[in-house]
């Protein structure tokens, strides 16, 4: 196989798991991240278009962390020229850059990080674009704005909020060692949230092949070595079946019955140190824990979009409607996952068990697909098979998030006061940033000569009486006024990693993004999320 950059991501990911195909350049370059968000996430990154408004050091740091993992395209919008001050705070500008376009100079150096990423400089003014060509702004996958003037930020936020199909916006504000960011989005559906809750092994509701296999084993006739390699899943399925046969079809319910069941498991041992039977005892609760649809998933079935499904509804909700119908049928569970945990077993038994789960998972996926295709309301564009596979595989970790407009939290003093109780210093930092924006909206230029009382007065209009928060507000305002427009490299580097991480979550629709204001205090080296 040729070692080319053009090998598709699906093949690249597969090659990680085989010994017969050597990984190509792309696979080697993206090896670690493919293990994090797999081929579907990488494909989403490579098809994304990011607009970053501002050529600041923070913006460049964010882009660095998006260019390296391979976003498809980025545009930097900034009409300004590079100054000598910019050189000291932005690693993606050179001494020779002074007097040249800031956007063009940053793009040139950022593109050197990854020749597979397309970068463009836009030297237009945002106000002009908002007035004359707003469709340009809505053509991107995601927008990121750093330290944008509040009047322009309000216009941009309102534009992107005006249509549910418009892209999300990440708003970043920083000053010296203080910073915060907020993600504005309409609706964010997540297929692979990388839930820490593992999918069910369905031990209490074994599928036919698993039950037949368990019942076919005569544990008393196995030699000690083979006996010690039977997976605990098989042991529990067999023991549960035998228990129910002598207890009117019931699983252990009372504490005494459960103790008795574990003693029965102990009696099946042929040696005292059989680790597979120790696992079976530790996992015995799976016998009486009823496998059903998790409440966080069943609650999604009440989403109003399902009641009004149309051909233009997002594919996620067509899949969710099919899942709802699927779970209404026996055995009233989510589709089986082919993923098995690490268990005490030998290779032969493990692979045999794995193949049974894979075979059953494939059968249930086919049944799910039939339900999806039988729905009288079909999506405008047929859903790709790979998306169906991903949805079924991760159906235990689905999430739907509904966002709100930038600034909405500041209109809810109750939420702010609740945040202040848990995170007083971080809430105060947010109020300081919001107070500065309020002054700028009135035409004032906030600098180190601005009276602290002016900012404190604006903060009080947002929050109300400070009561126990006054000291924290004073400290936050003092730090902000010390360096209201300082774009420090250390803060930029830290922000760059955090914001890029959230951007990747939004683009790939994997993992759960921050909801609310993520406030960063690098004086105390702490972060908190408020107003979620």
Coordinates of N, CA and C in Angstrom, one line a residue, residues 13-192:
X13 N -7.7 4.8 10.3 CA -8.1 4.4 11.6 C -8.0 2.8 11.7
X14 N -8.5 2.2 10.7 CA -8.5 0.8 10.6 C -7.1 0.2 10.6
X15 N -6.2 1.0 10.0 CA -4.8 0.5 9.9 C -4.1 0.5 11.2
X16 N -4.7 1.3 12.2 CA -4.1 1.3 13.5 C -4.3 0.0 14.2
X17 N -5.3 -0.8 13.8 CA -5.7 -2.0 14.5 C -5.2 -3.3 13.7
X18 N -4.5 -3.1 12.6 CA -4.0 -4.3 11.9 C -2.5 -4.3 11.8
X19 N -2.0 -5.4 11.5 CA -0.6 -5.6 11.4 C -0.2 -5.7 9.9
X20 N -1.2 -6.0 9.1 CA -0.9 -6.2 7.7 C -0.8 -4.9 6.8
X21 N -1.3 -3.8 7.4 CA -1.3 -2.6 6.6 C -0.5 -1.5 7.4
X22 N 0.6 -1.0 6.9 CA 1.4 0.0 7.5 C 0.7 1.3 7.5
X23 N 0.7 2.0 8.7 CA 0.0 3.3 8.7 C 0.7 4.3 7.8
X24 N -0.1 5.2 7.1 CA 0.5 6.2 6.2 C 0.8 7.4 7.0
X25 N 1.2 8.5 6.3 CA 1.7 9.7 6.9 C 0.6 10.4 7.8
X26 N -0.6 10.4 7.3 CA -1.7 11.0 8.0 C -2.0 10.3 9.3
X27 N -2.0 8.9 9.2 CA -2.2 8.1 10.4 C -1.2 8.4 11.5
X28 N 0.1 8.4 11.0 CA 1.2 8.6 12.0 C 1.1 10.0 12.6
X29 N 0.7 11.0 11.8 CA 0.6 12.4 12.3 C -0.5 12.5 13.3
X30 N -1.7 11.9 13.0 CA -2.9 12.1 13.8 C -3.1 10.9 14.8
X31 N -2.1 10.1 15.0 CA -2.4 8.8 15.7 C -3.0 9.0 17.1
X32 N -2.5 9.9 17.9 CA -3.1 10.1 19.2 C -4.5 10.6 19.2
X33 N -4.8 11.6 18.4 CA -6.1 12.2 18.4 C -7.1 11.2 17.8
X34 N -6.7 10.3 16.8 CA -7.6 9.3 16.3 C -8.1 8.4 17.4
X35 N -7.3 8.2 18.4 CA -7.7 7.4 19.5 C -8.7 8.1 20.4
X36 N -8.7 9.4 20.4 CA -9.6 10.2 21.2 C -11.0 10.4 20.5
X37 N -11.0 10.8 19.2 CA -12.3 11.1 18.6 C -12.5 10.3 17.3
X38 N -11.6 9.3 17.0 CA -11.8 8.3 16.0 C -12.0 9.0 14.6
X39 N -12.3 8.2 13.6 CA -12.4 8.6 12.2 C -13.5 9.6 12.0
X40 N -14.6 9.5 12.7 CA -15.8 10.4 12.5 C -15.4 11.8 13.0
X41 N -14.7 11.8 14.2 CA -14.3 13.2 14.7 C -13.3 13.8 13.8
X42 N -12.3 13.0 13.3 CA -11.3 13.6 12.5 C -11.9 14.1 11.1
X43 N -12.8 13.4 10.6 CA -13.5 13.8 9.4 C -14.2 15.1 9.6
X44 N -14.9 15.2 10.8 CA -15.6 16.5 11.1 C -14.6 17.7 11.1
X45 N -13.5 17.4 11.8 CA -12.4 18.5 11.8 C -12.0 18.9 10.5
X46 N -11.7 17.9 9.6 CA -11.1 18.2 8.3 C -12.1 18.9 7.4
X47 N -13.4 18.8 7.7 CA -14.4 19.5 6.8 C -14.9 20.8 7.4
X48 N -14.3 21.2 8.6 CA -14.7 22.4 9.3 C -14.1 23.7 8.7
X49 N -14.8 24.8 8.8 CA -14.3 26.1 8.4 C -14.5 27.1 9.6
X50 N -13.4 27.6 10.1 CA -13.4 28.4 11.3 C -13.0 29.8 11.0
X51 N -13.8 30.7 11.5 CA -13.5 32.2 11.4 C -13.1 32.7 12.7
X52 N -11.9 33.3 12.8 CA -11.5 33.9 14.0 C -11.4 35.4 13.8
X53 N -12.1 36.1 14.7 CA -12.2 37.6 14.5 C -11.2 38.2 15.5
X54 N -10.2 38.8 15.0 CA -9.1 39.4 15.8 C -7.8 38.6 15.5
X55 N -6.7 39.3 15.3 CA -5.4 38.7 15.1 C -4.6 38.8 16.3
X56 N -5.2 38.7 17.5 CA -4.5 38.9 18.8 C -3.6 37.6 19.0
X57 N -2.7 37.7 20.1 CA -1.9 36.6 20.5 C -2.8 35.5 21.0
X58 N -3.9 35.8 21.6 CA -4.8 34.7 22.1 C -5.5 34.0 20.9
X59 N -5.9 34.8 19.9 CA -6.6 34.2 18.8 C -5.6 33.2 18.1
X60 N -4.3 33.7 17.9 CA -3.3 32.9 17.3 C -3.0 31.6 18.1
X61 N -3.1 31.7 19.4 CA -2.8 30.5 20.2 C -4.0 29.5 20.1
X62 N -5.2 30.0 20.0 CA -6.4 29.2 19.8 C -6.2 28.4 18.5
X63 N -5.9 29.2 17.4 CA -5.7 28.6 16.1 C -4.6 27.6 16.0
X64 N -3.5 27.9 16.7 CA -2.4 26.9 16.8 C -2.9 25.5 17.2
X65 N -3.8 25.5 18.2 CA -4.3 24.3 18.8 C -5.4 23.7 17.9
X66 N -5.8 24.4 16.9 CA -6.8 23.8 15.9 C -6.1 23.4 14.6
X67 N -5.1 24.1 14.3 CA -4.3 23.8 13.0 C -3.6 22.5 13.2
X68 N -2.9 22.3 14.3 CA -2.1 21.1 14.6 C -3.0 19.8 14.4
X69 N -4.2 19.7 15.0 CA -5.0 18.5 14.8 C -5.7 18.4 13.5
X70 N -5.6 19.4 12.6 CA -6.0 19.3 11.3 C -7.4 19.8 10.9
X71 N -7.8 21.0 11.4 CA -9.1 21.6 10.9 C -8.9 21.8 9.4
X72 N -10.0 21.9 8.7 CA -10.0 22.0 7.2 C -9.5 23.4 6.8
X73 N -10.1 24.4 7.4 CA -9.9 25.8 6.9 C -10.0 26.8 8.1
X74 N -9.2 27.8 8.1 CA -9.4 28.9 9.0 C -9.2 30.2 8.3
X75 N -10.0 31.2 8.8 CA -9.8 32.6 8.3 C -9.6 33.5 9.5
X76 N -8.6 34.3 9.4 CA -8.4 35.4 10.4 C -8.9 36.7 9.8
X77 N -9.9 37.3 10.6 CA -10.4 38.6 10.1 C -9.8 39.7 11.1
X78 N -9.0 40.6 10.5 CA -8.5 41.7 11.3 C -8.0 42.7 10.3
X79 N -8.5 44.0 10.4 CA -8.1 45.0 9.4 C -6.8 45.8 9.8
X80 N -6.2 45.4 11.0 CA -5.1 46.2 11.5 C -3.8 45.8 11.0
X81 N -2.8 46.7 11.2 CA -1.4 46.5 10.8 C -0.7 46.0 12.1
X82 N 0.4 45.3 11.9 CA 1.2 44.9 13.0 C 2.0 46.0 13.6
X83 N 1.9 46.2 15.0 CA 2.7 47.2 15.7 C 3.9 46.5 16.4
X84 N 4.8 47.3 16.9 CA 5.9 46.7 17.7 C 5.4 46.1 19.0
X85 N 4.3 46.6 19.6 CA 3.7 46.1 20.8 C 3.2 44.7 20.5
X86 N 2.6 44.5 19.3 CA 2.1 43.1 18.9 C 3.2 42.1 18.9
X87 N 4.4 42.4 18.5 CA 5.5 41.5 18.4 C 5.8 40.9 19.8
X88 N 5.7 41.7 20.8 CA 6.0 41.2 22.2 C 5.0 40.3 22.8
X89 N 3.8 40.2 22.2 CA 2.7 39.4 22.8 C 2.2 38.3 21.9
X90 N 2.8 38.2 20.7 CA 2.2 37.2 19.7 C 3.4 36.4 19.1
X91 N 3.4 35.1 19.4 CA 4.5 34.3 18.9 C 4.4 34.1 17.4
X92 N 3.2 34.4 16.8 CA 3.0 34.2 15.4 C 3.2 35.5 14.6
X93 N 4.0 36.4 15.1 CA 4.4 37.6 14.3 C 5.9 37.7 14.5
X94 N 6.6 38.3 13.5 CA 8.0 38.4 13.5 C 8.4 39.9 13.5
X95 N 9.6 40.2 13.7 CA 10.0 41.6 13.7 C 9.8 42.2 12.3
X96 N 10.0 41.4 11.3 CA 9.7 41.9 9.9 C 8.2 42.1 9.6
X97 N 7.4 41.7 10.6 CA 5.9 41.8 10.3 C 5.4 43.2 10.6
X98 N 6.2 44.0 11.3 CA 5.7 45.4 11.7 C 5.3 46.2 10.5
X99 N 4.2 46.8 10.5 CA 3.7 47.6 9.4 C 2.9 46.8 8.3
X100 N 2.9 45.5 8.4 CA 2.2 44.6 7.5 C 0.9 44.2 8.1
X101 N 0.0 43.6 7.3 CA -1.3 43.1 7.7 C -1.1 42.1 8.8
X102 N -1.8 42.3 9.9 CA -1.7 41.3 11.0 C -2.3 40.0 10.6
X103 N -3.4 40.0 10.0 CA -4.1 38.8 9.6 C -3.2 38.0 8.6
X104 N -2.6 38.6 7.6 CA -1.8 38.0 6.6 C -0.5 37.4 7.2
X105 N 0.1 38.1 8.1 CA 1.3 37.6 8.8 C 1.0 36.4 9.7
X106 N -0.1 36.4 10.4 CA -0.4 35.3 11.3 C -0.7 34.1 10.4
X107 N -1.5 34.3 9.4 CA -1.9 33.1 8.5 C -0.7 32.5 8.0
X108 N 0.3 33.3 7.5 CA 1.5 32.7 6.9 C 2.3 31.8 7.9
X109 N 2.4 32.2 9.1 CA 3.2 31.4 10.1 C 2.3 30.2 10.6
X110 N 1.0 30.4 10.8 CA 0.2 29.3 11.3 C 0.1 28.2 10.3
X111 N 0.1 28.5 9.0 CA 0.0 27.5 8.0 C 1.3 26.6 7.9
X112 N 2.4 27.1 8.5 CA 3.6 26.3 8.5 C 3.5 25.1 9.5
X113 N 2.5 25.2 10.4 CA 2.3 24.1 11.4 C 1.7 22.9 10.8
X114 N 1.0 23.0 9.7 CA 0.3 21.9 9.1 C -0.1 22.2 7.7
X115 N 0.7 21.6 6.7 CA 0.5 21.9 5.3 C -0.8 21.3 4.8
X116 N -1.6 20.6 5.6 CA -2.9 20.1 5.2 C -4.0 21.0 5.5
X117 N -3.7 22.1 6.1 CA -4.8 23.0 6.5 C -4.8 24.3 5.6
X118 N -5.9 24.7 5.2 CA -6.0 25.9 4.4 C -6.2 27.2 5.3
X119 N -5.5 28.2 5.1 CA -5.6 29.4 5.9 C -5.8 30.6 5.0
X120 N -6.6 31.6 5.4 CA -6.9 32.8 4.6 C -7.0 34.0 5.5
X121 N -6.5 35.1 5.0 CA -6.5 36.3 5.8 C -7.6 37.2 5.2
X122 N -8.4 37.8 6.0 CA -9.5 38.7 5.6 C -9.2 40.1 6.3
X123 N -8.8 41.1 5.6 CA -8.5 42.4 6.2 C -9.7 43.3 6.2
X124 N -10.9 42.8 6.0 CA -12.1 43.6 6.1 C -12.4 44.0 7.5
X125 N -13.2 45.0 7.7 CA -13.7 45.4 9.0 C -15.0 44.7 9.3
X126 N -15.1 44.1 10.5 CA -16.3 43.3 10.8 C -17.6 44.2 10.7
X127 N -17.6 45.4 11.1 CA -18.8 46.3 11.0 C -19.3 46.3 9.5
X128 N -18.3 46.4 8.6 CA -18.7 46.5 7.2 C -19.3 45.1 6.7
X129 N -18.7 44.1 7.2 CA -19.2 42.7 6.8 C -20.6 42.5 7.4
X130 N -20.8 42.9 8.6 CA -22.1 42.8 9.3 C -23.2 43.6 8.5
X131 N -22.8 44.7 8.0 CA -23.8 45.5 7.3 C -24.0 45.1 5.8
X132 N -23.0 44.7 5.1 CA -23.1 44.4 3.7 C -23.1 43.0 3.3
X133 N -22.6 42.1 4.1 CA -22.5 40.7 3.7 C -22.6 39.7 4.9
X134 N -23.7 39.8 5.6 CA -23.8 38.9 6.8 C -23.8 37.4 6.5
X135 N -24.2 37.1 5.2 CA -24.2 35.7 4.8 C -22.8 35.1 4.9
X136 N -21.8 35.9 4.7 CA -20.4 35.5 4.7 C -20.1 34.9 6.1
X137 N -20.6 35.6 7.1 CA -20.3 35.2 8.5 C -21.0 33.9 8.9
X138 N -22.2 33.6 8.3 CA -22.9 32.4 8.6 C -22.5 31.2 7.8
X139 N -21.5 31.4 6.9 CA -21.1 30.3 6.0 C -20.0 29.4 6.7
X140 N -19.6 29.8 7.9 CA -18.6 29.1 8.6 C -19.2 28.0 9.5
X141 N -18.3 27.1 9.9 CA -18.8 26.0 10.9 C -18.8 26.6 12.3
X142 N -17.9 27.5 12.6 CA -17.8 28.0 14.0 C -17.1 29.4 13.9
X143 N -17.5 30.3 14.7 CA -16.8 31.6 14.8 C -16.2 31.8 16.2
X144 N -15.1 32.4 16.3 CA -14.4 32.7 17.6 C -14.0 34.1 17.6
X145 N -14.5 34.9 18.6 CA -14.2 36.3 18.7 C -13.5 36.6 20.0
X146 N -12.4 37.3 19.8 CA -11.6 37.7 21.0 C -11.6 39.2 21.2
X147 N -12.0 39.6 22.4 CA -12.0 41.0 22.8 C -12.6 41.9 21.8
X148 N -13.7 41.5 21.3 CA -14.5 42.3 20.3 C -15.2 43.4 21.0
X149 N -15.3 44.6 20.4 CA -16.0 45.7 21.0 C -17.5 45.2 21.3
X150 N -18.0 45.5 22.4 CA -19.3 45.0 22.8 C -20.5 45.3 21.8
X151 N -20.4 46.5 21.1 CA -21.4 46.8 20.2 C -21.4 45.9 19.0
X152 N -20.2 45.6 18.5 CA -20.0 44.7 17.4 C -20.4 43.2 17.8
X153 N -20.0 42.9 19.0 CA -20.3 41.6 19.6 C -21.8 41.4 19.7
X154 N -22.5 42.4 20.1 CA -24.0 42.3 20.2 C -24.6 42.0 18.8
X155 N -24.1 42.8 17.8 CA -24.6 42.6 16.5 C -24.3 41.2 15.9
X156 N -23.1 40.7 16.1 CA -22.7 39.4 15.7 C -23.5 38.3 16.4
X157 N -23.6 38.5 17.7 CA -24.3 37.5 18.5 C -25.8 37.4 18.0
X158 N -26.4 38.6 17.8 CA -27.8 38.6 17.4 C -28.0 38.0 16.0
X159 N -27.0 38.2 15.1 CA -27.1 37.6 13.8 C -27.1 36.1 13.8
X160 N -26.1 35.6 14.6 CA -26.0 34.1 14.7 C -27.1 33.5 15.4
X161 N -27.7 34.2 16.3 CA -28.8 33.7 17.1 C -30.2 33.8 16.3
X162 N -30.2 34.5 15.2 CA -31.4 34.7 14.5 C -32.0 33.5 13.7
X163 N -31.1 32.5 13.5 CA -31.6 31.3 12.8 C -30.9 30.1 13.4
X164 N -31.7 29.1 13.7 CA -31.2 27.9 14.3 C -30.1 27.1 13.5
X165 N -30.0 27.5 12.2 CA -29.0 26.8 11.4 C -27.7 27.6 11.3
X166 N -27.7 28.8 11.9 CA -26.5 29.6 11.9 C -25.5 29.0 12.9
X167 N -24.2 29.2 12.6 CA -23.1 28.5 13.4 C -23.0 29.0 14.8
X168 N -22.3 28.2 15.7 CA -22.1 28.6 17.1 C -21.0 29.7 17.1
X169 N -20.9 30.4 18.2 CA -20.0 31.5 18.4 C -19.3 31.3 19.8
X170 N -18.0 31.3 19.8 CA -17.2 31.3 21.1 C -16.7 32.7 21.3
X171 N -17.2 33.3 22.4 CA -16.8 34.7 22.8 C -15.7 34.6 23.9
X172 N -14.6 35.2 23.6 CA -13.4 35.2 24.5 C -13.1 36.6 24.9
X173 N -13.0 36.8 26.2 CA -12.5 38.1 26.8 C -11.3 37.9 27.7
X174 N -10.3 38.7 27.6 CA -9.2 38.5 28.5 C -8.6 39.9 28.7
X175 N -7.9 40.0 29.9 CA -7.2 41.2 30.3 C -6.2 40.8 31.3
X176 N -4.9 40.9 31.0 CA -3.9 40.5 31.9 C -4.0 39.1 32.3
X177 N -4.1 38.8 33.6 CA -4.1 37.4 34.0 C -5.6 36.9 34.2
X178 N -6.6 37.7 33.8 CA -8.0 37.3 33.9 C -8.6 37.0 32.5
X179 N -9.5 36.1 32.5 CA -10.1 35.8 31.2 C -11.4 35.0 31.4
X180 N -12.2 35.0 30.4 CA -13.4 34.1 30.4 C -13.8 33.8 28.9
X181 N -14.6 32.8 28.8 CA -15.2 32.5 27.4 C -16.5 31.9 27.6
X182 N -17.3 32.0 26.5 CA -18.7 31.6 26.6 C -19.1 31.0 25.2
X183 N -19.8 29.9 25.1 CA -20.2 29.3 23.8 C -21.6 29.6 23.6
X184 N -21.9 30.3 22.5 CA -23.3 30.6 22.1 C -23.7 29.5 21.0
X185 N -24.7 28.8 21.3 CA -25.2 27.8 20.3 C -26.7 27.7 20.5
X186 N -27.4 27.2 19.4 CA -28.8 27.0 19.5 C -29.1 25.6 20.1
X187 N -28.7 24.6 19.4 CA -29.0 23.2 19.9 C -27.7 22.4 19.5
X188 N -27.3 21.6 20.4 CA -26.1 20.8 20.2 C -26.4 19.4 20.6
X189 N -26.5 18.5 19.5 CA -26.7 17.1 19.8 C -25.4 16.4 19.8
X190 N -25.2 15.5 20.8 CA -24.0 14.7 20.9 C -24.3 13.3 20.8
X191 N -23.7 12.6 19.8 CA -23.8 11.2 19.7 C -22.8 10.4 20.6
X192 N -21.6 10.9 20.6 CA -20.6 10.2 21.4 C -20.1 11.2 22.5

